[in-house]
Amino acid sequence: MSESYLIVGADVVGEGRGDLLLQDGGVRRLNSAADAPRDARRIDADGLVALPGLVDLHTHLREPGREDAETIATGSAAAAAGGFTAVLAMANTDPVTDTAEAAERVHELGRQAGLVDVQPVGAVTKALAGEQLAELGLMARSRAQVRVFSDDGKCVHDARLMRRALEYVKAFGGVVSQHAQDPRLAGSEACAHEGELSGRLGLPGWPGVAEEVIVARDVMLARHTGSRVHIAHVSTAGTVEVLRWAKAQGIAVTAEVTPHHLMLPVDKVATFDPTFKVNPPLRPAEDIAALRAALADGTIDAVATDHAPHARHDKEHAFAEAAFGMLGLEQALQVVHTVMVRGGAMGWAAVAAAMSTNPARIAGLDHQGGGLADGAPANLVLFDPSARVTVDRDASRSLSSNNPWHGIALDGAVQATFLRGRATLLDGEVHA
Amino acid sequence: MRHLLSAADLDRDQALTILETAAQMHEVQHREVKKLPALRGRTVVNLFFEDSTRTRSSFEIAGKWLSADVINISAKGSSVSKGESLRDTVTTVAAMGIDGMVIRHHASGAPAQVADWIDAVVVNAGDGTHEHPTQALLDAYSISRRIGDLAGKHVVIAGDLTHSRVVRSNLLLLKTLGAQVTLVAPPTLMPSGVAAWSEAAGFATTYDFDAVLPDADAVMMLRVQKERMSGGYFPTPREYTVGYGLTRQRLKLLSPNAVIAHPGPMNRGLEITADAADEARSLILDQVSAGVAVRMSVLYHLLGGAQ
Amino acid sequence: MLLGIPRRGATLAARLAEAIAEVEGVHVPTGSLDVTMYRDDLRLQPIRAAAPTQIPPAGIDDAVVVLVDDVLFHGRTVRAALDAIGDLGRPRAVRLAVLIDRGHRELPIRADHVGKNLPTALSERVQVSLVEDDGVDEVRIADAADASEVTP
């Protein structure tokens, strides 16, 4: 018989104080704490906010292939520490997750780590080469039940191939998550937002329009095929405009934004610190404002981390030659709280939607994102909004330290995470 | 000033002092014994990640004439492909106990990163399409020897600006020295965000070369590579020359006292026609010998005194 | 040939040349010799800009060179000047002319021509001012507190 927990006095999804009993993997809403069984461990949650367990649509766990940067176990620990109960593991590993076997292996390693549900994302094209569809159907039928497909890191830029992928995944309710980057407008050398700063610094520019033209094309393809498309890491105001228009037309498009694109401006690259090199790149304040507004009004459905660990030596190159990407799992909720909730742009119910319910729905995860109603699976996170924490990259559970918030004070702290009633983070410790 | 990473590291006094010392150093080149003891016992490494015989030998001679021990290390090719990080490469070299590191790198910002990683003085000898501060000092030195103090003078810079590290350093230094600058290029070869940049930094831009020539005290022509055509930056060399080349007709628009500079290597017939090039030639040869003097001055100011 | 050490030595050299021309009717080639790069305390001081070195066109080979400086103190500047001369050529002889010799030598160097011997304490400072450089001709001895004028 597993342990049960009595959470007393939490602000439940921002809707008022309540007592929650986590028992047998489910949530029970109690009228009175006295109704709890005696052996339940009592957690005083006065001042804490209870949210449904977070779901990350976009995580790089690096295993198999780059276990020196992250493993499924260490990435899972970082996820639990950040309040996540499920992550979607991107396909750009070595080997690529482009077969049923590869997907099952990731899924199984995640199960063994036992900290979050690790749901593999399948590649759209074989070896991410953008030429030939991967075995999408076999991945969907595998024990891993892959539903999200993405060549993330690369754009599915061939319009005909993208069209076929969108059509094909309809048979099993799949969705293609597009890394929108026209390779002719922003090639592999593009590494900084194209604008005044990239002009001054002489860094190869990554213009926002390289994202926008692909998003515009893909929403039209989604309309034409009647399929669902998901836009990964939206980074520009122009993309937001296209999304707003497409949703108004009833096109089945969803979109995510990363914590770093919500908070960190392009100015960060002025010192050529490769910690701030990410794809798509950090953008100017106007884009950040548009992204925040779009997340607040629902044009952007979800926050996804694009957690991208890298070994130190892959970041200690000249800026243009360093690896793309930054960590995100441990700070995501703090960042959303700092930039969205504290300023009043979002309430906790909207945060729960953007970081749990919506991503679970987009990814087709039935046992995640179910909210905290009586009888829901006991996936939840307790967050202390009054804490103020200066981020220390060396305190991370990740194997890597490319943390863009290092040294920055963020509002709030994750206190506890529960996966199906089991504490995966409690008292500052991660428990498998 | 501990390093010279950007022309922006120099305030007006520092820049003028470097140029003044350069003039004294220039004189040393005409002596029989071309040697000053100022950097005796100092070790300077020229770490070049990109070939540049001209710049490397200029720094090498400069160091040697100041009596420093100079070591050239070619680290050509991407360290990424060698499996060694830039940090590993430079800290290994620095561990040999060097005092100064002169870095040329194909990627923008590399010298600035290196300055954070090692204790030695770092001199940027050209990084990607970012900066080339000693070239800017050299240009300022050569031009001011012809036309005097640059304060209030009008310098026109034309060519492939978006891919030029020289223009970025020149903009900063010329501004520091009080000159007015106008950039001339087709829109495709202007740096990105130049509208906002020019407004913030106080320089002008135009697509009309002819309009600014009569008012110019100096014209600096930057190299345009023919390969840019394939990137769609301009249709043909002929069309480029007609719009933005320094042609014989354009020479006539220049005031007789104006000077023509070209940091080289020249693409005769593209950005500069043969006769304009010949007219510019004296200054260009001047620039080669002045290059050693300017780099001596920079090395002396960074490494000569108390650290 | 007169070679002054910038700044005030160079000024004094020019004045001497003028006086010689007046008295003797002989034109002595005159120049300046910057010794900044040769100083043994280069590493101990903040960096300073180099001053001009101007050698008369004939060069110094086989010439009798008279080094001119304002104050002779430790002798280290003169040592640096001798090194600098060695890099410029091979004079027949080198002599030294100074306006003030204040003593306290740290090297085996003496002046051939001295304007005035001025006994000083090691803690004092001797400051020569010249019209061309400073707007006034005077020599001041200063210690921590006061300054007294010696020669107008």
PDB file of N, CA, C and O in Angstrom, chain A residues 194-204 271-274 312-322, chain B residues 78-80 84-87 105-110 112-113 117 129-130 168 191-193 196-197 200-201:
ATOM      1  N   GLU A 194      18.052  38.693 -36.305  1.00  0.00           N
ATOM      2  CA  GLU A 194      18.510  39.668 -37.285  1.00  0.00           C
ATOM      3  C   GLU A 194      17.923  41.031 -36.956  1.00  0.00           C
ATOM      4  O   GLU A 194      16.708  41.218 -36.954  1.00  0.00           O
ATOM      5  N   GLY A 195      18.801  41.976 -36.649  1.00  0.00           N
ATOM      6  CA  GLY A 195      18.346  43.309 -36.278  1.00  0.00           C
ATOM      7  C   GLY A 195      19.544  44.164 -35.968  1.00  0.00           C
ATOM      8  O   GLY A 195      20.667  43.838 -36.362  1.00  0.00           O
ATOM      9  N   GLU A 196      19.305  45.236 -35.253  1.00  0.00           N
ATOM     10  CA  GLU A 196      20.381  46.180 -34.984  1.00  0.00           C
ATOM     11  C   GLU A 196      21.555  45.510 -34.272  1.00  0.00           C
ATOM     12  O   GLU A 196      22.720  45.710 -34.638  1.00  0.00           O
ATOM     13  N   LEU A 197      21.242  44.679 -33.274  1.00  0.00           N
ATOM     14  CA  LEU A 197      22.343  44.099 -32.497  1.00  0.00           C
ATOM     15  C   LEU A 197      23.178  43.135 -33.346  1.00  0.00           C
ATOM     16  O   LEU A 197      24.404  43.166 -33.300  1.00  0.00           O
ATOM     17  N   SER A 198      22.513  42.282 -34.122  1.00  0.00           N
ATOM     18  CA  SER A 198      23.291  41.355 -34.964  1.00  0.00           C
ATOM     19  C   SER A 198      24.103  42.142 -35.986  1.00  0.00           C
ATOM     20  O   SER A 198      25.213  41.759 -36.347  1.00  0.00           O
ATOM     21  N   GLY A 199      23.553  43.279 -36.441  1.00  0.00           N
ATOM     22  CA  GLY A 199      24.290  44.135 -37.359  1.00  0.00           C
ATOM     23  C   GLY A 199      25.536  44.710 -36.708  1.00  0.00           C
ATOM     24  O   GLY A 199      26.614  44.704 -37.276  1.00  0.00           O
ATOM     25  N   ARG A 200      25.384  45.172 -35.484  1.00  0.00           N
ATOM     26  CA  ARG A 200      26.527  45.746 -34.762  1.00  0.00           C
ATOM     27  C   ARG A 200      27.570  44.687 -34.438  1.00  0.00           C
ATOM     28  O   ARG A 200      28.768  44.938 -34.510  1.00  0.00           O
ATOM     29  N   LEU A 201      27.088  43.512 -34.018  1.00  0.00           N
ATOM     30  CA  LEU A 201      28.014  42.476 -33.569  1.00  0.00           C
ATOM     31  C   LEU A 201      28.580  41.670 -34.732  1.00  0.00           C
ATOM     32  O   LEU A 201      29.497  40.878 -34.547  1.00  0.00           O
ATOM     33  N   GLY A 202      27.990  41.820 -35.911  1.00  0.00           N
ATOM     34  CA  GLY A 202      28.448  41.026 -37.040  1.00  0.00           C
ATOM     35  C   GLY A 202      28.148  39.548 -36.854  1.00  0.00           C
ATOM     36  O   GLY A 202      28.915  38.699 -37.282  1.00  0.00           O
ATOM     37  N   LEU A 203      27.027  39.239 -36.217  1.00  0.00           N
ATOM     38  CA  LEU A 203      26.626  37.838 -36.075  1.00  0.00           C
ATOM     39  C   LEU A 203      25.623  37.498 -37.178  1.00  0.00           C
ATOM     40  O   LEU A 203      24.748  38.308 -37.501  1.00  0.00           O
ATOM     41  N   PRO A 204      25.740  36.286 -37.753  1.00  0.00           N
ATOM     42  CA  PRO A 204      24.801  35.909 -38.810  1.00  0.00           C
ATOM     43  C   PRO A 204      23.358  35.981 -38.315  1.00  0.00           C
ATOM     44  O   PRO A 204      23.023  35.419 -37.270  1.00  0.00           O
ATOM     45  N   THR A 271      27.342  40.129 -25.158  1.00  0.00           N
ATOM     46  CA  THR A 271      28.670  39.762 -24.652  1.00  0.00           C
ATOM     47  C   THR A 271      29.200  38.506 -25.332  1.00  0.00           C
ATOM     48  O   THR A 271      30.229  37.984 -24.935  1.00  0.00           O
ATOM     49  N   PHE A 272      28.482  37.997 -26.313  1.00  0.00           N
ATOM     50  CA  PHE A 272      28.875  36.782 -27.038  1.00  0.00           C
ATOM     51  C   PHE A 272      28.913  35.555 -26.120  1.00  0.00           C
ATOM     52  O   PHE A 272      29.658  34.616 -26.374  1.00  0.00           O
ATOM     53  N   ASP A 273      28.133  35.570 -25.042  1.00  0.00           N
ATOM     54  CA  ASP A 273      28.094  34.405 -24.153  1.00  0.00           C
ATOM     55  C   ASP A 273      27.207  33.328 -24.797  1.00  0.00           C
ATOM     56  O   ASP A 273      25.998  33.529 -24.944  1.00  0.00           O
ATOM     57  N   PRO A 274      27.805  32.184 -25.156  1.00  0.00           N
ATOM     58  CA  PRO A 274      27.020  31.156 -25.851  1.00  0.00           C
ATOM     59  C   PRO A 274      25.899  30.542 -25.011  1.00  0.00           C
ATOM     60  O   PRO A 274      25.061  29.835 -25.554  1.00  0.00           O
ATOM     61  N   ARG A 312      29.601  21.110 -21.330  1.00  0.00           N
ATOM     62  CA  ARG A 312      30.291  22.393 -21.242  1.00  0.00           C
ATOM     63  C   ARG A 312      31.141  22.678 -22.478  1.00  0.00           C
ATOM     64  O   ARG A 312      31.135  23.774 -23.023  1.00  0.00           O
ATOM     65  N   HIS A 313      31.842  21.638 -22.949  1.00  0.00           N
ATOM     66  CA  HIS A 313      32.757  21.883 -24.077  1.00  0.00           C
ATOM     67  C   HIS A 313      32.016  22.153 -25.382  1.00  0.00           C
ATOM     68  O   HIS A 313      32.612  22.658 -26.323  1.00  0.00           O
ATOM     69  N   ASP A 314      30.739  21.821 -25.448  1.00  0.00           N
ATOM     70  CA  ASP A 314      29.991  22.145 -26.667  1.00  0.00           C
ATOM     71  C   ASP A 314      29.494  23.589 -26.658  1.00  0.00           C
ATOM     72  O   ASP A 314      29.035  24.110 -27.677  1.00  0.00           O
ATOM     73  N   LYS A 315      29.583  24.220 -25.500  1.00  0.00           N
ATOM     74  CA  LYS A 315      29.187  25.627 -25.392  1.00  0.00           C
ATOM     75  C   LYS A 315      30.409  26.556 -25.367  1.00  0.00           C
ATOM     76  O   LYS A 315      30.267  27.756 -25.549  1.00  0.00           O
ATOM     77  N   GLU A 316      31.592  25.981 -25.110  1.00  0.00           N
ATOM     78  CA  GLU A 316      32.778  26.836 -24.976  1.00  0.00           C
ATOM     79  C   GLU A 316      33.506  27.017 -26.304  1.00  0.00           C
ATOM     80  O   GLU A 316      34.708  26.807 -26.427  1.00  0.00           O
ATOM     81  N   HIS A 317      32.730  27.352 -27.281  1.00  0.00           N
ATOM     82  CA  HIS A 317      33.261  27.687 -28.600  1.00  0.00           C
ATOM     83  C   HIS A 317      32.939  29.151 -28.871  1.00  0.00           C
ATOM     84  O   HIS A 317      32.207  29.778 -28.100  1.00  0.00           O
ATOM     85  N   ALA A 318      33.472  29.636 -29.988  1.00  0.00           N
ATOM     86  CA  ALA A 318      33.030  30.946 -30.460  1.00  0.00           C
ATOM     87  C   ALA A 318      31.514  30.902 -30.603  1.00  0.00           C
ATOM     88  O   ALA A 318      30.942  29.851 -30.904  1.00  0.00           O
ATOM     89  N   PHE A 319      30.857  32.039 -30.380  1.00  0.00           N
ATOM     90  CA  PHE A 319      29.393  32.078 -30.353  1.00  0.00           C
ATOM     91  C   PHE A 319      28.776  31.377 -31.562  1.00  0.00           C
ATOM     92  O   PHE A 319      27.883  30.534 -31.423  1.00  0.00           O
ATOM     93  N   ALA A 320      29.283  31.699 -32.747  1.00  0.00           N
ATOM     94  CA  ALA A 320      28.679  31.155 -33.959  1.00  0.00           C
ATOM     95  C   ALA A 320      28.874  29.641 -34.074  1.00  0.00           C
ATOM     96  O   ALA A 320      28.153  28.980 -34.815  1.00  0.00           O
ATOM     97  N   GLU A 321      29.817  29.099 -33.337  1.00  0.00           N
ATOM     98  CA  GLU A 321      30.113  27.675 -33.452  1.00  0.00           C
ATOM     99  C   GLU A 321      29.632  26.859 -32.262  1.00  0.00           C
ATOM    100  O   GLU A 321      29.741  25.639 -32.254  1.00  0.00           O
ATOM    101  N   ALA A 322      29.138  27.525 -31.245  1.00  0.00           N
ATOM    102  CA  ALA A 322      28.674  26.813 -30.047  1.00  0.00           C
ATOM    103  C   ALA A 322      27.318  26.165 -30.318  1.00  0.00           C
ATOM    104  O   ALA A 322      26.616  26.533 -31.258  1.00  0.00           O
TER     105      ALA A 322
ATOM    106  N   SER B  78      38.101  24.453 -38.015  1.00  0.00           N
ATOM    107  CA  SER B  78      37.209  24.574 -36.882  1.00  0.00           C
ATOM    108  C   SER B  78      37.660  23.660 -35.755  1.00  0.00           C
ATOM    109  O   SER B  78      37.916  22.481 -35.950  1.00  0.00           O
ATOM    110  N   SER B  79      37.806  24.259 -34.545  1.00  0.00           N
ATOM    111  CA  SER B  79      38.154  23.416 -33.406  1.00  0.00           C
ATOM    112  C   SER B  79      36.982  22.510 -33.069  1.00  0.00           C
ATOM    113  O   SER B  79      37.144  21.474 -32.437  1.00  0.00           O
ATOM    114  N   VAL B  80      35.762  22.897 -33.505  1.00  0.00           N
ATOM    115  CA  VAL B  80      34.591  22.058 -33.262  1.00  0.00           C
ATOM    116  C   VAL B  80      34.819  20.673 -33.869  1.00  0.00           C
ATOM    117  O   VAL B  80      34.580  19.650 -33.239  1.00  0.00           O
ATOM    118  N   GLU B  84      37.917  19.784 -29.879  1.00  0.00           N
ATOM    119  CA  GLU B  84      38.489  20.582 -28.804  1.00  0.00           C
ATOM    120  C   GLU B  84      37.752  21.908 -28.774  1.00  0.00           C
ATOM    121  O   GLU B  84      37.526  22.505 -29.817  1.00  0.00           O
ATOM    122  N   SER B  85      37.410  22.357 -27.597  1.00  0.00           N
ATOM    123  CA  SER B  85      36.686  23.622 -27.540  1.00  0.00           C
ATOM    124  C   SER B  85      37.671  24.782 -27.690  1.00  0.00           C
ATOM    125  O   SER B  85      38.862  24.637 -27.457  1.00  0.00           O
ATOM    126  N   LEU B  86      37.135  25.946 -28.063  1.00  0.00           N
ATOM    127  CA  LEU B  86      37.964  27.148 -28.164  1.00  0.00           C
ATOM    128  C   LEU B  86      38.636  27.423 -26.828  1.00  0.00           C
ATOM    129  O   LEU B  86      39.808  27.792 -26.753  1.00  0.00           O
ATOM    130  N   ARG B  87      37.885  27.223 -25.763  1.00  0.00           N
ATOM    131  CA  ARG B  87      38.435  27.475 -24.429  1.00  0.00           C
ATOM    132  C   ARG B  87      39.629  26.558 -24.151  1.00  0.00           C
ATOM    133  O   ARG B  87      40.651  27.009 -23.633  1.00  0.00           O
ATOM    134  N   HIS B 105      40.131  35.353 -35.629  1.00  0.00           N
ATOM    135  CA  HIS B 105      39.184  34.225 -35.624  1.00  0.00           C
ATOM    136  C   HIS B 105      38.107  34.461 -36.669  1.00  0.00           C
ATOM    137  O   HIS B 105      37.705  35.602 -36.901  1.00  0.00           O
ATOM    138  N   HIS B 106      37.648  33.356 -37.263  1.00  0.00           N
ATOM    139  CA  HIS B 106      36.625  33.481 -38.303  1.00  0.00           C
ATOM    140  C   HIS B 106      35.242  33.754 -37.719  1.00  0.00           C
ATOM    141  O   HIS B 106      34.308  34.051 -38.448  1.00  0.00           O
ATOM    142  N   ALA B 107      35.095  33.651 -36.395  1.00  0.00           N
ATOM    143  CA  ALA B 107      33.774  33.862 -35.794  1.00  0.00           C
ATOM    144  C   ALA B 107      33.761  35.141 -34.965  1.00  0.00           C
ATOM    145  O   ALA B 107      34.677  35.409 -34.185  1.00  0.00           O
ATOM    146  N   SER B 108      32.704  35.912 -35.119  1.00  0.00           N
ATOM    147  CA  SER B 108      32.551  37.169 -34.385  1.00  0.00           C
ATOM    148  C   SER B 108      32.552  36.912 -32.883  1.00  0.00           C
ATOM    149  O   SER B 108      31.918  35.973 -32.409  1.00  0.00           O
ATOM    150  N   GLY B 109      33.265  37.764 -32.146  1.00  0.00           N
ATOM    151  CA  GLY B 109      33.189  37.716 -30.685  1.00  0.00           C
ATOM    152  C   GLY B 109      34.194  36.806 -30.018  1.00  0.00           C
ATOM    153  O   GLY B 109      34.332  36.842 -28.790  1.00  0.00           O
ATOM    154  N   ALA B 110      34.911  35.978 -30.801  1.00  0.00           N
ATOM    155  CA  ALA B 110      35.818  35.012 -30.171  1.00  0.00           C
ATOM    156  C   ALA B 110      36.858  35.689 -29.259  1.00  0.00           C
ATOM    157  O   ALA B 110      37.065  35.235 -28.128  1.00  0.00           O
ATOM    158  N   ALA B 112      36.674  38.385 -27.522  1.00  0.00           N
ATOM    159  CA  ALA B 112      36.027  38.844 -26.287  1.00  0.00           C
ATOM    160  C   ALA B 112      35.790  37.670 -25.345  1.00  0.00           C
ATOM    161  O   ALA B 112      35.970  37.783 -24.130  1.00  0.00           O
ATOM    162  N   GLN B 113      35.390  36.543 -25.899  1.00  0.00           N
ATOM    163  CA  GLN B 113      35.195  35.362 -25.065  1.00  0.00           C
ATOM    164  C   GLN B 113      36.523  34.913 -24.450  1.00  0.00           C
ATOM    165  O   GLN B 113      36.600  34.581 -23.275  1.00  0.00           O
ATOM    166  N   TRP B 117      38.573  34.130 -20.464  1.00  0.00           N
ATOM    167  CA  TRP B 117      39.063  32.807 -20.073  1.00  0.00           C
ATOM    168  C   TRP B 117      40.535  32.779 -19.683  1.00  0.00           C
ATOM    169  O   TRP B 117      40.975  31.859 -19.011  1.00  0.00           O
ATOM    170  N   THR B 129      32.793  38.866 -38.760  1.00  0.00           N
ATOM    171  CA  THR B 129      32.336  40.106 -39.378  1.00  0.00           C
ATOM    172  C   THR B 129      32.063  41.137 -38.287  1.00  0.00           C
ATOM    173  O   THR B 129      31.213  41.997 -38.426  1.00  0.00           O
ATOM    174  N   HIS B 130      32.827  41.029 -37.201  1.00  0.00           N
ATOM    175  CA  HIS B 130      32.583  41.906 -36.060  1.00  0.00           C
ATOM    176  C   HIS B 130      33.506  43.123 -36.080  1.00  0.00           C
ATOM    177  O   HIS B 130      33.081  44.201 -36.471  1.00  0.00           O
ATOM    178  N   ARG B 168      32.858  48.161 -39.026  1.00  0.00           N
ATOM    179  CA  ARG B 168      32.341  48.289 -37.659  1.00  0.00           C
ATOM    180  C   ARG B 168      33.364  48.979 -36.754  1.00  0.00           C
ATOM    181  O   ARG B 168      33.028  49.856 -35.961  1.00  0.00           O
ATOM    182  N   PRO B 191      24.496  46.644 -43.198  1.00  0.00           N
ATOM    183  CA  PRO B 191      24.330  45.770 -42.030  1.00  0.00           C
ATOM    184  C   PRO B 191      22.854  45.706 -41.618  1.00  0.00           C
ATOM    185  O   PRO B 191      22.118  46.679 -41.838  1.00  0.00           O
ATOM    186  N   SER B 192      22.433  44.595 -41.035  1.00  0.00           N
ATOM    187  CA  SER B 192      21.026  44.512 -40.627  1.00  0.00           C
ATOM    188  C   SER B 192      20.777  45.513 -39.496  1.00  0.00           C
ATOM    189  O   SER B 192      21.649  45.787 -38.680  1.00  0.00           O
ATOM    190  N   GLY B 193      19.589  46.060 -39.518  1.00  0.00           N
ATOM    191  CA  GLY B 193      19.208  47.021 -38.484  1.00  0.00           C
ATOM    192  C   GLY B 193      19.940  48.336 -38.569  1.00  0.00           C
ATOM    193  O   GLY B 193      20.033  49.068 -37.582  1.00  0.00           O
ATOM    194  N   ALA B 196      18.172  51.769 -37.339  1.00  0.00           N
ATOM    195  CA  ALA B 196      18.162  52.044 -35.901  1.00  0.00           C
ATOM    196  C   ALA B 196      19.579  52.334 -35.394  1.00  0.00           C
ATOM    197  O   ALA B 196      19.795  53.216 -34.565  1.00  0.00           O
ATOM    198  N   TRP B 197      20.511  51.596 -35.924  1.00  0.00           N
ATOM    199  CA  TRP B 197      21.910  51.738 -35.483  1.00  0.00           C
ATOM    200  C   TRP B 197      22.440  53.132 -35.826  1.00  0.00           C
ATOM    201  O   TRP B 197      23.054  53.808 -34.999  1.00  0.00           O
ATOM    202  N   ALA B 200      21.014  55.706 -33.563  1.00  0.00           N
ATOM    203  CA  ALA B 200      21.557  55.666 -32.207  1.00  0.00           C
ATOM    204  C   ALA B 200      23.014  56.125 -32.170  1.00  0.00           C
ATOM    205  O   ALA B 200      23.440  56.793 -31.226  1.00  0.00           O
ATOM    206  N   ALA B 201      23.772  55.754 -33.194  1.00  0.00           N
ATOM    207  CA  ALA B 201      25.216  56.017 -33.142  1.00  0.00           C
ATOM    208  C   ALA B 201      25.598  57.311 -33.854  1.00  0.00           C
ATOM    209  O   ALA B 201      26.736  57.754 -33.762  1.00  0.00           O
TER     210      ALA B 201
END
